[in-house]
Structures are given as structure tokens and as C-alpha cells.
mmCIF file of C-alpha atoms in Angstrom:
data_model
loop_
_atom_site.group_PDB
_atom_site.id
_atom_site.type_symbol
_atom_site.label_atom_id
_atom_site.label_comp_id
_atom_site.label_asym_id
_atom_site.label_seq_id
_atom_site.Cartn_x
_atom_site.Cartn_y
_atom_site.Cartn_z
ATOM 1 C CA SER P 1 -0.031 -0.038 -0.133
ATOM 2 C CA VAL P 2 0.801 3.976 -0.323
ATOM 3 C CA ALA P 3 0.046 6.394 1.785
ATOM 4 C CA GLY P 4 -3.076 8.726 -0.200
ATOM 5 C CA SER P 5 -0.193 11.844 0.244
ATOM 6 C CA ALA P 6 3.046 9.924 -1.002
ATOM 7 C CA ASN P 7 4.433 9.531 -5.258
ATOM 8 C CA ALA P 8 2.374 6.461 -6.907
ATOM 9 C CA LEU P 9 5.385 7.539 -9.552
ATOM 10 C CA LYS P 10 7.759 6.939 -7.179
ATOM 11 C CA ALA P 11 6.190 3.071 -5.761
ATOM 12 C CA ARG P 12 8.007 0.327 -8.736
ATOM 13 C CA GLY P 13 9.512 -2.450 -8.685
ATOM 14 C CA PHE P 14 10.147 -5.955 -6.923
ATOM 15 C CA LEU P 15 10.249 -6.111 -2.818
ATOM 16 C CA ALA P 16 10.440 -9.694 -1.613
ATOM 17 C CA LEU P 17 9.895 -10.287 2.217
ATOM 18 C CA TYR P 18 9.349 -12.226 5.380
ATOM 19 C CA SER P 19 8.132 -12.681 8.443
ATOM 20 C CA ASN P 20 11.375 -14.989 10.714
ATOM 21 C CA ASN P 21 14.528 -16.155 10.236
ATOM 22 C CA SER P 22 14.108 -18.874 8.517
ATOM 23 C CA GLY P 23 12.425 -17.175 5.615
ATOM 24 C CA VAL P 24 15.747 -14.217 5.014
ATOM 25 C CA LEU P 25 18.458 -16.873 2.598
ATOM 26 C CA LEU P 26 14.861 -18.199 0.318
ATOM 27 C CA ALA P 27 13.587 -14.308 -0.012
ATOM 28 C CA GLU P 28 17.044 -12.397 -0.796
ATOM 29 C CA THR P 29 17.823 -15.777 -3.194
ATOM 30 C CA LEU P 30 14.524 -15.406 -4.445
ATOM 31 C CA SER P 31 14.787 -10.959 -4.766
ATOM 32 C CA ASP P 32 18.383 -12.056 -6.397
ATOM 33 C CA VAL P 33 17.864 -14.169 -8.662
ATOM 34 C CA ILE P 34 13.873 -12.312 -9.549
ATOM 35 C CA CYS P 35 15.147 -8.620 -10.738
ATOM 36 C CA LEU P 36 18.101 -10.070 -12.201
ATOM 37 C CA GLU P 37 16.334 -12.532 -15.230
ATOM 38 C CA LEU P 38 12.457 -10.315 -15.488
ATOM 39 C CA GLY P 39 15.179 -6.737 -15.374
ATOM 40 C CA ARG P 40 13.087 -5.567 -12.040
ATOM 41 C CA VAL P 41 14.634 -2.513 -9.381
ATOM 42 C CA GLN P 42 14.779 -4.109 -6.235
ATOM 43 C CA LYS P 43 13.586 -2.771 -3.734
ATOM 44 C CA PRO P 44 15.956 -4.232 -0.693
ATOM 45 C CA THR P 45 14.118 -7.590 1.805
ATOM 46 C CA ALA P 46 12.253 -6.701 4.939
ATOM 47 C CA TYR P 47 12.153 -7.926 7.518
ATOM 48 C CA GLN P 48 7.399 -7.158 7.814
ATOM 49 C CA GLN P 49 5.188 -8.731 10.553
ATOM 50 C CA LEU P 50 2.955 -10.865 7.130
ATOM 51 C CA ALA P 51 0.025 -13.392 8.852
ATOM 52 C CA VAL P 52 0.901 -15.166 5.210
ATOM 53 C CA ALA P 53 4.735 -16.149 6.436
ATOM 54 C CA ARG P 54 5.111 -16.215 9.418
ATOM 55 C CA ASN P 55 4.397 -19.523 12.074
ATOM 56 C CA HIS P 56 4.963 -21.678 9.675
ATOM 57 C CA ARG P 57 6.867 -25.735 9.775
ATOM 58 C CA PHE P 58 9.473 -24.328 6.454
ATOM 59 C CA PRO P 59 11.170 -21.115 5.332
ATOM 60 C CA SER P 60 8.607 -18.997 3.843
ATOM 61 C CA ALA P 61 8.423 -14.726 1.772
ATOM 62 C CA LEU P 62 6.017 -13.056 0.311
ATOM 63 C CA LEU P 63 6.532 -11.542 -3.153
ATOM 64 C CA GLU P 64 5.536 -8.303 -4.480
ATOM 65 C CA MET P 65 6.597 -8.230 -7.960
ATOM 66 C CA CYS P 66 5.086 -4.758 -8.756
ATOM 67 C CA PHE P 67 3.419 -2.198 -7.393
ATOM 68 C CA ILE P 68 0.458 -1.762 -9.553
ATOM 69 C CA CYS P 69 -1.416 1.862 -8.065
ATOM 70 C CA ASN P 70 1.728 3.382 -10.570
ATOM 71 C CA VAL P 71 0.927 3.321 -13.671
ATOM 72 C CA GLU P 72 3.701 1.699 -15.732
ATOM 73 C CA GLU P 73 4.149 -0.191 -12.308
ATOM 74 C CA TYR P 74 0.214 -1.451 -13.909
ATOM 75 C CA GLN P 75 0.863 -1.812 -17.259
ATOM 76 C CA TRP P 76 3.606 -3.857 -17.610
ATOM 77 C CA SER P 77 2.115 -6.286 -14.984
ATOM 78 C CA ILE P 78 -0.612 -7.156 -17.726
ATOM 79 C CA LYS P 79 2.074 -7.561 -20.547
ATOM 80 C CA GLU P 80 1.616 -10.255 -21.756
ATOM 81 C CA GLY P 81 4.456 -12.811 -21.075
ATOM 82 C CA ASN P 82 5.181 -11.372 -17.868
ATOM 83 C CA TYR P 83 2.003 -13.715 -15.957
ATOM 84 C CA LYS P 84 4.496 -16.345 -17.079
ATOM 85 C CA LYS P 85 8.344 -14.827 -17.083
ATOM 86 C CA SER P 86 7.219 -13.573 -13.263
ATOM 87 C CA ALA P 87 6.387 -17.693 -12.880
ATOM 88 C CA ASP P 88 9.454 -18.856 -14.568
ATOM 89 C CA ALA P 89 11.381 -16.078 -12.560
ATOM 90 C CA ILE P 90 9.782 -17.304 -9.668
ATOM 91 C CA THR P 91 10.658 -21.310 -10.169
ATOM 92 C CA ASN P 92 14.129 -20.513 -10.744
ATOM 93 C CA GLY P 93 15.273 -18.767 -7.664
ATOM 94 C CA VAL P 94 13.436 -21.645 -5.401
ATOM 95 C CA LEU P 95 16.245 -24.007 -7.149
ATOM 96 C CA GLU P 96 18.475 -21.637 -6.609
ATOM 97 C CA TYR P 97 17.361 -21.407 -3.176
ATOM 98 C CA TYR P 98 18.000 -25.349 -2.847
ATOM 99 C CA ARG P 99 21.487 -25.448 -4.558
ATOM 100 C CA ILE P 100 22.569 -22.825 -1.503
ATOM 101 C CA GLY P 101 20.989 -25.183 0.346
ATOM 102 C CA GLU P 102 23.613 -27.487 -0.057
ATOM 103 C CA LYS P 103 25.967 -26.336 0.711
ATOM 104 C CA TYR P 104 24.896 -26.755 4.291
ATOM 105 C CA LEU P 105 23.706 -30.537 4.298
ATOM 106 C CA GLU P 106 26.117 -33.659 5.288
ATOM 107 C CA TYR P 107 26.721 -36.443 2.792
#
């Protein structure tokens, strides 16, 4: 959300949020991969007490793909092919998260 007094044109880019420490690496990895693949402006990954991303047994993150209060961002969101590109980037981010996690596992 953006305050009514804020300039909506400044609200742009991608934002990954997490609600507990287990989600930090997931949110940061997803943010890096998604922004690189989609050419999105990368906002700093941030902590926020979110009902959808807390009290989970597994790492979780909330992904803000764009800010539809900004006309340009809204146009990006509805451009043909961007849903598929976004889904592919999220998938690649999750795969990268697991690749990074492998180095912490003992075999």
C-alpha cells in the first residue's frame, strides 16, 4: 500500500518480504534471481510481520512482483507474457535457493 499523500510513480520494482529468520535466505535469493531475470528494480529485502509468512514449519516469503498503484507498473503486470516470465523467474529462484542450501547439508 502507498499513503494517499505519496507519489505513486515512485512506487516501483520488486520487493521480497519475510516474517522470521528462516525466510531471510529464501527472500534474498528469490529477490536476486527474479530481479536479474526480469530486469526489475530491486528493493531491499525486508522483515514484516505478515500473517501469510509467519508461523510456518518451513521458510516462507511474500513476493511483491510490482506496485499496481503506479500506472507503468500496472502496465508491466498486464503485458502479455509477463505472468509466464514471472512464474519462470520464481521457479528459478526456488531452485537456486535449494542449490545454495545444499552446501549446508552433510552427506
